[in-house]
Amino acid sequence: MILEPRGNMRRDGNMGIGEKLWHVSWSLVALISLVAGVGFFMLYSAADGSMSPWANKQIVRFAFGVGLMIAVALVDVRFWMRQAYLIYGVALFLLILVDLFGTIGMGAQRWINLGFVQIQPSEIMKIALVLALARYFHGASHEDVGRPLFLLPALGLVMLPAALVVVQPDLGTAILLILGSGATFFLAGVRLWKFGILIALGVGAIPIGWQFLREYQKNRVLTFLNPERDPLGAGYHITQSKIALGSGGLFGKGYMEGTQSQLNYLPEKHTDFIFTMFSEEFGMVGGLLLLVLYACLIAYGYAIALRSRSQFGRLVAMGITNIFFLYVFINIAMVMGLLPVVGVPLPLISYGGTAMLTLLFGFGLMIGVYVHRDVNMGRRGASDDV
């Protein structure tokens, strides 16, 4: 599945640019481009057969993002380990700036306006947190991971940005940060009973947390538990989504022929509910084929992680793959009414600049782990401090 190198070419840190380019998994790059291509067609459909305002911008972002992805993949993975805490610190600083001076849109304060572009720091934090946790657990022994005091700084790395994201408010991203980090803790060797304690504490804190939710967030949860309670208000999105999914049938109504989406009954069809529009136009068969493409991308990620010699490389590749899986799972479960609507986009397909670029940056790290999979790595990111 993964492109193998020619002959006995090196896979250490002394490779030239040409050798590194040879080791890049171009089949993975092609698969990523294929999924993104599906997104371009759906954004064209969402705009009633027009490249603007979404498809053209998304194509430009993707082209830039692919260049960024390849550039990141060519950088020695030890560099990313040495800079992991710095990247985390920058992302945390941006999150604090958002809470103080961020741009408000759709009832949330999630963006920083740089004049020529808006960035969403919570998307950057998803990748930064993977890097920081991978560095923290790199080289840690089973005895280290078994000590509760050793885990406290790592928990702080997770809970601090999660709290800042909840304040924005962006409950979906906060859940992604916590779940993705939980998977990294597990992969680093943390015992299951410790997760049981944290889950029990989390469940016990639900009545307290409920008091701090915004009114629309409470409505989303109540609508999830009882979808019929407000079909023209809080339940409108999910009701229309279910109608569109069902009306698509087995093979769909055809490209740009979906009535719920093309007649604008389906809200946010270019972002959170784009899978609904896709399924209405291409049916259950089309939806399953898209899921197969996503499954292939996830399998690539885990295969790359298993082939890395370093703990840092394994945790980075698995961490990014876990985040990607959670994106897909939560979005599709959300539009099918299996989870509350929490505003999580469908990766590589939903319209959005920061989410697209940070995801491609993450894929660049993953490919970089594959390119440098045989690099020896010490605890501080050098090959001579083992």
CSV table of C-alpha atoms in Angstrom, one decimal:
chain,number,residue,atom,x,y,z
A,1,MET,CA,0.0,0.0,0.0
A,2,ILE,CA,2.8,2.4,0.9
A,3,LEU,CA,5.4,3.2,-1.8
A,4,GLU,CA,8.6,1.3,-1.1
A,5,PRO,CA,12.0,2.9,-1.7
A,6,ARG,CA,14.2,1.9,-4.6
A,7,GLY,CA,17.2,-0.4,-3.8
A,8,ASN,CA,19.0,0.3,-0.5
A,9,MET,CA,18.5,4.0,-0.3
A,10,ARG,CA,19.0,5.6,3.1
A,11,ARG,CA,16.2,6.6,5.4
A,12,ASP,CA,18.3,8.4,8.0
A,13,GLY,CA,18.7,12.1,8.7
A,14,ASN,CA,21.4,12.6,6.2
A,15,MET,CA,19.3,12.1,3.1
A,16,GLY,CA,19.4,14.7,0.4
A,17,ILE,CA,16.3,16.4,-1.0
A,18,GLY,CA,16.1,14.0,-3.9
A,19,GLU,CA,16.2,10.9,-1.7
A,20,LYS,CA,13.6,12.4,0.6
A,21,LEU,CA,11.3,13.2,-2.3
A,22,TRP,CA,11.7,9.6,-3.4
A,23,HIS,CA,10.6,8.3,0.0
A,24,VAL,CA,7.5,10.5,0.1
A,25,SER,CA,4.4,8.3,-0.1
A,26,TRP,CA,3.0,9.7,-3.3
A,27,SER,CA,0.1,7.3,-3.3
A,28,LEU,CA,-1.0,8.8,0.0
A,29,VAL,CA,-0.7,12.3,-1.5
A,30,ALA,CA,-2.8,11.1,-4.5
A,31,LEU,CA,-5.5,9.7,-2.1
A,32,ILE,CA,-5.6,12.9,-0.1
A,33,SER,CA,-6.0,14.8,-3.5
A,34,LEU,CA,-8.8,12.5,-4.5
A,35,VAL,CA,-10.8,13.1,-1.3
A,36,ALA,CA,-10.2,16.9,-1.6
A,37,GLY,CA,-11.4,16.6,-5.3
A,38,VAL,CA,-14.7,15.2,-4.1
A,39,GLY,CA,-15.0,18.3,-1.9
A,40,PHE,CA,-14.4,20.7,-4.8
A,41,PHE,CA,-17.2,19.1,-6.8
A,42,MET,CA,-19.6,19.3,-3.8
A,43,LEU,CA,-18.7,23.0,-3.2
A,44,TYR,CA,-19.4,23.6,-6.8
A,45,SER,CA,-22.8,21.9,-6.4
A,46,ALA,CA,-23.5,23.8,-3.2
A,47,ALA,CA,-23.1,27.1,-5.0
A,48,ASP,CA,-25.7,26.1,-7.7
A,49,GLY,CA,-23.1,25.2,-10.3
A,50,SER,CA,-20.6,28.1,-9.6
A,51,MET,CA,-17.0,28.1,-8.7
A,52,SER,CA,-17.6,31.1,-6.4
A,53,PRO,CA,-17.8,31.7,-3.6
A,54,TRP,CA,-16.4,28.4,-2.2
A,55,ALA,CA,-14.9,26.0,-4.7
A,56,ASN,CA,-12.3,28.4,-6.3
A,57,LYS,CA,-11.0,29.5,-2.9
A,58,GLN,CA,-10.9,25.9,-1.6
A,59,ILE,CA,-8.8,24.9,-4.7
A,60,VAL,CA,-6.3,27.7,-4.1
A,61,ARG,CA,-6.0,26.8,-0.4
A,62,PHE,CA,-5.5,23.1,-1.2
A,63,ALA,CA,-2.8,23.8,-3.8
A,64,PHE,CA,-1.0,26.0,-1.2
A,65,GLY,CA,-1.6,23.3,1.4
A,66,VAL,CA,-0.2,20.5,-0.7
A,67,GLY,CA,3.0,22.5,-1.2
A,68,LEU,CA,3.1,23.1,2.6
A,69,MET,CA,2.5,19.4,3.2
A,70,ILE,CA,5.4,18.3,1.0
A,71,ALA,CA,7.7,21.0,2.5
A,72,VAL,CA,6.9,19.8,6.1
A,73,ALA,CA,7.4,16.2,5.1
A,74,LEU,CA,11.0,16.9,3.9
A,75,VAL,CA,12.0,18.5,7.2
A,76,ASP,CA,13.9,16.1,9.6
A,77,VAL,CA,11.4,14.8,12.1
A,78,ARG,CA,13.8,15.6,14.9
A,79,PHE,CA,13.4,19.3,14.1
A,80,TRP,CA,9.6,19.0,14.8
A,81,MET,CA,10.4,17.2,18.1
A,82,ARG,CA,12.8,20.0,19.2
A,83,GLN,CA,10.2,22.7,18.3
A,84,ALA,CA,7.1,20.8,19.6
A,85,TYR,CA,6.8,22.8,22.9
A,86,LEU,CA,7.4,26.1,21.0
A,87,ILE,CA,4.7,25.3,18.5
A,88,TYR,CA,2.4,24.4,21.3
A,89,GLY,CA,3.2,27.7,23.1
A,90,VAL,CA,2.5,29.8,20.0
A,91,ALA,CA,-0.9,28.0,19.5
A,92,LEU,CA,-1.8,28.6,23.2
A,93,PHE,CA,-0.9,32.3,22.9
A,94,LEU,CA,-3.1,32.6,19.8
A,95,LEU,CA,-6.0,30.9,21.7
A,96,ILE,CA,-5.6,33.5,24.5
A,97,LEU,CA,-5.6,36.3,21.9
A,98,VAL,CA,-8.8,34.9,20.5
A,99,ASP,CA,-10.5,35.0,23.8
A,100,LEU,CA,-9.3,38.6,24.3
A,101,PHE,CA,-9.6,40.1,20.8
A,102,GLY,CA,-11.1,37.5,18.6
A,103,THR,CA,-13.6,38.1,15.8
A,104,ILE,CA,-17.1,37.1,16.6
A,105,GLY,CA,-19.1,35.2,14.0
A,106,MET,CA,-22.2,32.9,14.2
A,107,GLY,CA,-22.4,33.5,18.0
A,108,ALA,CA,-18.8,32.4,18.7
A,109,GLN,CA,-15.4,34.1,19.1
A,110,ARG,CA,-13.1,31.7,17.3
A,111,TRP,CA,-11.1,33.7,14.8
A,112,ILE,CA,-8.2,36.2,14.6
A,113,ASN,CA,-8.5,38.7,11.7
A,114,LEU,CA,-5.0,39.4,10.2
A,115,GLY,CA,-6.5,41.8,7.6
A,116,PHE,CA,-5.9,39.6,4.6
A,117,VAL,CA,-7.0,36.3,6.2
A,118,GLN,CA,-8.8,35.0,9.3
A,119,ILE,CA,-7.2,32.1,11.2
A,120,GLN,CA,-8.8,29.8,13.7
A,121,PRO,CA,-6.2,29.0,16.4
A,122,SER,CA,-8.2,26.0,17.8
A,123,GLU,CA,-7.5,24.2,14.6
A,124,ILE,CA,-3.8,24.9,14.9
A,125,MET,CA,-3.9,23.6,18.5
A,126,LYS,CA,-5.1,20.2,17.4
A,127,ILE,CA,-1.8,19.5,15.6
A,128,ALA,CA,0.3,21.4,18.2
A,129,LEU,CA,-1.1,19.3,21.0
A,130,VAL,CA,-0.2,16.1,19.2
A,131,LEU,CA,3.4,17.3,18.8
A,132,ALA,CA,3.6,18.4,22.5
A,133,LEU,CA,2.2,15.1,23.9
A,134,ALA,CA,4.4,13.0,21.5
A,135,ARG,CA,7.5,14.8,22.8
A,136,TYR,CA,6.4,14.5,26.4
A,137,PHE,CA,5.9,10.8,26.1
A,138,HIS,CA,8.9,10.1,23.9
A,139,GLY,CA,11.4,8.1,25.8
A,140,ALA,CA,9.2,7.7,28.8
A,141,SER,CA,9.5,4.3,30.5
A,142,HIS,CA,6.5,2.2,31.6
A,143,GLU,CA,7.4,3.2,35.2
A,144,ASP,CA,7.3,6.8,34.2
A,145,VAL,CA,3.9,6.5,32.5
A,146,GLY,CA,2.6,4.5,35.6
A,147,ARG,CA,3.3,7.4,38.0
A,148,PRO,CA,0.3,9.8,38.4
A,149,LEU,CA,2.6,12.7,39.1
A,150,PHE,CA,4.3,12.1,35.7
A,151,LEU,CA,0.9,12.4,33.9
A,152,LEU,CA,-0.2,15.6,35.6
A,153,PRO,CA,1.9,18.0,33.3
A,154,ALA,CA,0.5,16.1,30.2
A,155,LEU,CA,-3.0,16.5,31.6
A,156,GLY,CA,-2.3,20.2,31.9
A,157,LEU,CA,-1.1,20.4,28.3
A,158,VAL,CA,-4.6,19.1,27.3
A,159,MET,CA,-6.9,20.8,29.7
A,160,LEU,CA,-5.5,24.3,29.4
A,161,PRO,CA,-6.3,24.7,25.6
A,162,ALA,CA,-9.5,22.7,26.0
A,163,ALA,CA,-10.8,25.2,28.6
A,164,LEU,CA,-9.8,28.2,26.4
A,165,VAL,CA,-11.7,26.6,23.4
A,166,VAL,CA,-14.8,25.9,25.6
A,167,VAL,CA,-14.9,29.6,26.5
A,168,GLN,CA,-15.1,30.7,22.8
A,169,PRO,CA,-17.5,28.6,22.8
A,170,ASP,CA,-16.5,25.7,20.6
A,171,LEU,CA,-17.6,22.5,22.3
A,172,GLY,CA,-16.9,20.3,19.3
A,173,THR,CA,-13.3,21.2,19.0
A,174,ALA,CA,-12.8,20.9,22.8
A,175,ILE,CA,-14.2,17.4,22.7
A,176,LEU,CA,-11.9,16.6,19.8
A,177,LEU,CA,-8.9,17.8,21.7
A,178,ILE,CA,-9.8,15.7,24.8
A,179,LEU,CA,-10.7,12.6,22.9
A,180,GLY,CA,-7.6,12.8,20.6
A,181,SER,CA,-5.3,13.4,23.5
A,182,GLY,CA,-6.9,10.5,25.4
A,183,ALA,CA,-6.0,8.2,22.6
A,184,THR,CA,-2.4,9.4,22.7
A,185,PHE,CA,-2.3,8.7,26.5
A,186,PHE,CA,-3.5,5.2,25.9
A,187,LEU,CA,-1.0,4.6,23.1
A,188,ALA,CA,1.8,5.9,25.4
A,189,GLY,CA,0.9,3.1,27.9
A,190,VAL,CA,-1.4,4.7,30.4
A,191,ARG,CA,-3.5,2.0,32.1
A,192,LEU,CA,-7.3,1.7,31.4
A,193,TRP,CA,-8.3,2.0,35.0
A,194,LYS,CA,-7.0,5.5,35.1
A,195,PHE,CA,-9.2,6.4,32.1
A,196,GLY,CA,-12.1,4.9,34.1
A,197,ILE,CA,-11.4,7.3,37.0
A,198,LEU,CA,-11.3,10.3,34.6
A,199,ILE,CA,-14.5,9.3,32.9
A,200,ALA,CA,-16.2,8.8,36.2
A,201,LEU,CA,-15.1,12.3,37.3
A,202,GLY,CA,-16.2,13.7,34.0
A,203,VAL,CA,-19.7,12.1,34.3
A,204,GLY,CA,-20.0,13.4,37.8
A,205,ALA,CA,-19.1,16.9,36.6
A,206,ILE,CA,-21.9,17.0,34.0
A,207,PRO,CA,-24.4,18.7,36.2
A,208,ILE,CA,-21.9,21.4,37.0
A,209,GLY,CA,-20.8,21.8,33.4
A,210,TRP,CA,-24.4,22.1,32.2
A,211,GLN,CA,-24.7,25.4,34.2
A,212,PHE,CA,-21.9,26.9,32.0
A,213,LEU,CA,-23.3,25.9,28.6
A,214,ARG,CA,-24.8,28.6,26.4
A,215,GLU,CA,-28.5,28.4,25.8
A,216,TYR,CA,-28.1,27.3,22.2
A,217,GLN,CA,-25.7,24.5,23.3
A,218,LYS,CA,-28.3,23.3,25.8
A,219,ASN,CA,-30.9,23.3,23.1
A,220,ARG,CA,-28.6,21.2,20.8
A,221,VAL,CA,-28.3,18.5,23.6
A,222,LEU,CA,-32.0,18.6,24.4
A,223,THR,CA,-32.8,18.4,20.6
A,224,PHE,CA,-30.4,15.4,20.3
A,225,LEU,CA,-32.3,13.6,23.1
A,226,ASN,CA,-35.7,14.6,21.7
A,227,PRO,CA,-35.4,15.6,18.0
A,228,GLU,CA,-39.2,16.4,17.8
A,229,ARG,CA,-39.2,19.0,20.6
A,230,ASP,CA,-38.5,22.0,18.3
A,231,PRO,CA,-38.6,21.0,14.6
A,232,LEU,CA,-38.6,24.6,13.3
A,233,GLY,CA,-36.1,25.9,15.7
A,234,ALA,CA,-33.2,24.1,17.4
A,235,GLY,CA,-34.2,20.8,15.6
A,236,TYR,CA,-34.4,22.3,12.1
A,237,HIS,CA,-30.9,21.4,11.0
A,238,ILE,CA,-31.0,17.8,12.0
A,239,THR,CA,-34.5,17.3,10.8
A,240,GLN,CA,-33.6,18.6,7.3
A,241,SER,CA,-30.4,16.6,7.4
A,242,LYS,CA,-32.3,13.3,8.0
A,243,ILE,CA,-34.9,14.1,5.3
A,244,ALA,CA,-32.1,14.7,2.8
A,245,LEU,CA,-30.2,11.5,3.8
A,246,GLY,CA,-33.4,9.5,3.4
A,247,SER,CA,-34.4,11.1,0.1
A,248,GLY,CA,-31.1,10.1,-1.5
A,249,GLY,CA,-32.1,6.4,-1.3
A,250,LEU,CA,-29.6,3.8,-2.6
A,251,PHE,CA,-28.1,5.6,-5.6
A,252,GLY,CA,-29.0,9.2,-5.0
A,253,LYS,CA,-30.8,11.8,-7.1
A,254,GLY,CA,-27.8,12.7,-9.2
A,255,TYR,CA,-25.1,15.4,-9.1
A,256,MET,CA,-26.7,18.8,-8.5
A,257,GLU,CA,-30.1,17.3,-8.4
A,258,GLY,CA,-30.7,17.0,-4.7
A,259,THR,CA,-33.9,18.9,-3.8
A,260,GLN,CA,-33.3,19.4,-0.1
A,261,SER,CA,-29.8,20.9,-0.8
A,262,GLN,CA,-30.4,22.7,-4.1
A,263,LEU,CA,-33.6,24.3,-2.8
A,264,ASN,CA,-31.8,25.5,0.3
A,265,TYR,CA,-33.8,23.5,2.9
A,266,LEU,CA,-30.5,22.1,4.1
A,267,PRO,CA,-28.5,24.6,6.2
A,268,GLU,CA,-24.7,24.9,6.2
A,269,LYS,CA,-24.5,22.6,3.2
A,270,HIS,CA,-21.0,23.8,2.3
A,271,THR,CA,-19.6,23.2,5.8
A,272,ASP,CA,-20.9,20.9,8.6
A,273,PHE,CA,-23.7,19.3,6.5
A,274,ILE,CA,-21.8,18.7,3.3
A,275,PHE,CA,-21.9,14.9,3.8
A,276,THR,CA,-25.7,15.1,3.8
A,277,MET,CA,-25.7,16.9,0.5
A,278,PHE,CA,-23.3,14.3,-0.9
A,279,SER,CA,-25.5,11.4,0.3
A,280,GLU,CA,-28.6,13.0,-1.2
A,281,GLU,CA,-27.0,13.4,-4.6
A,282,PHE,CA,-25.1,10.1,-4.6
A,283,GLY,CA,-27.1,7.9,-2.2
A,284,MET,CA,-26.0,5.3,0.3
A,285,VAL,CA,-23.6,3.8,-2.3
A,286,GLY,CA,-21.8,7.1,-2.8
A,287,GLY,CA,-21.6,7.7,1.0
A,288,LEU,CA,-20.1,4.2,1.5
A,289,LEU,CA,-17.6,4.8,-1.2
A,290,LEU,CA,-16.5,8.0,0.4
A,291,LEU,CA,-16.2,6.2,3.8
A,292,VAL,CA,-13.9,3.6,2.1
A,293,LEU,CA,-11.6,6.5,0.9
A,294,TYR,CA,-11.5,7.8,4.5
A,295,ALA,CA,-10.8,4.3,5.8
A,296,CYS,CA,-7.9,4.0,3.4
A,297,LEU,CA,-6.4,7.3,4.7
A,298,ILE,CA,-6.8,6.1,8.3
A,299,ALA,CA,-5.2,2.8,7.4
A,300,TYR,CA,-2.3,4.7,5.8
A,301,GLY,CA,-1.8,6.7,9.0
A,302,TYR,CA,-1.6,3.6,11.3
A,303,ALA,CA,0.7,1.8,8.9
A,304,ILE,CA,3.1,4.7,8.9
A,305,ALA,CA,3.0,4.8,12.7
A,306,LEU,CA,3.8,1.1,13.0
A,307,ARG,CA,6.8,1.5,10.7
A,308,SER,CA,8.5,4.3,12.7
A,309,ARG,CA,11.5,3.3,14.9
A,310,SER,CA,11.0,6.2,17.3
A,311,GLN,CA,8.3,6.7,19.9
A,312,PHE,CA,7.9,10.3,18.9
A,313,GLY,CA,7.2,9.3,15.2
A,314,ARG,CA,4.7,6.6,16.2
A,315,LEU,CA,2.8,9.0,18.5
A,316,VAL,CA,2.7,11.8,16.0
A,317,ALA,CA,1.5,9.6,13.2
A,318,MET,CA,-1.1,7.9,15.4
A,319,GLY,CA,-2.1,11.2,17.0
A,320,ILE,CA,-2.8,12.9,13.7
A,321,THR,CA,-4.6,9.8,12.4
A,322,ASN,CA,-6.8,9.7,15.6
A,323,ILE,CA,-7.7,13.3,15.1
A,324,PHE,CA,-8.6,12.7,11.5
A,325,PHE,CA,-10.7,9.6,12.5
A,326,LEU,CA,-12.6,11.7,15.1
A,327,TYR,CA,-13.3,14.4,12.6
A,328,VAL,CA,-14.9,11.9,10.2
A,329,PHE,CA,-16.7,10.0,12.9
A,330,ILE,CA,-18.2,13.0,14.8
A,331,ASN,CA,-19.2,14.8,11.6
A,332,ILE,CA,-21.0,11.9,10.1
A,333,ALA,CA,-22.6,10.8,13.4
A,334,MET,CA,-23.7,14.4,13.9
A,335,VAL,CA,-25.5,14.8,10.5
A,336,MET,CA,-27.2,11.4,11.0
A,337,GLY,CA,-28.5,12.5,14.4
A,338,LEU,CA,-26.4,10.0,16.4
A,339,LEU,CA,-24.5,12.8,18.2
A,340,PRO,CA,-25.5,16.4,19.1
A,341,VAL,CA,-24.7,19.0,16.5
A,342,VAL,CA,-21.3,20.4,17.7
A,343,GLY,CA,-20.0,22.1,14.5
A,344,VAL,CA,-17.2,19.7,13.4
A,345,PRO,CA,-16.4,19.9,9.6
A,346,LEU,CA,-15.9,16.9,7.3
A,347,PRO,CA,-12.1,16.8,6.7
A,348,LEU,CA,-10.8,17.7,3.3
A,349,ILE,CA,-14.3,18.3,2.0
A,350,SER,CA,-16.1,21.0,4.1
A,351,TYR,CA,-15.3,24.6,3.2
A,352,GLY,CA,-12.8,26.2,5.6
A,353,GLY,CA,-9.2,27.5,5.2
A,354,THR,CA,-7.6,26.9,8.6
A,355,ALA,CA,-9.0,23.5,9.0
A,356,MET,CA,-7.8,22.5,5.5
A,357,LEU,CA,-4.3,23.9,6.0
A,358,THR,CA,-3.7,22.5,9.5
A,359,LEU,CA,-4.9,19.1,8.4
A,360,LEU,CA,-2.5,19.1,5.4
A,361,PHE,CA,0.2,20.3,7.8
A,362,GLY,CA,-0.6,17.3,10.0
A,363,PHE,CA,-0.5,15.0,6.9
A,364,GLY,CA,2.9,16.5,6.1
A,365,LEU,CA,4.2,15.5,9.6
A,366,MET,CA,2.8,12.0,9.0
A,367,ILE,CA,4.5,11.7,5.7
A,368,GLY,CA,7.7,13.1,7.3
A,369,VAL,CA,7.5,10.3,9.9
A,370,TYR,CA,7.5,7.8,7.0
A,371,VAL,CA,10.3,9.5,5.2
A,372,HIS,CA,12.5,9.6,8.3
A,373,ARG,CA,11.2,6.3,9.8
A,374,ASP,CA,14.6,4.9,10.5
A,375,VAL,CA,16.1,8.0,12.1
A,376,ASN,CA,17.6,7.4,15.5
A,377,MET,CA,16.2,9.9,18.0
A,378,GLY,CA,17.2,10.7,21.5
A,379,ARG,CA,15.0,12.2,24.2
A,380,ARG,CA,15.7,15.8,23.1
A,381,GLY,CA,15.4,15.2,19.4
A,382,ALA,CA,19.1,14.6,18.5
A,383,SER,CA,20.6,11.3,17.3
A,384,ASP,CA,23.4,11.4,19.8
A,385,ASP,CA,21.6,11.8,23.1
A,386,VAL,CA,20.0,8.4,23.3
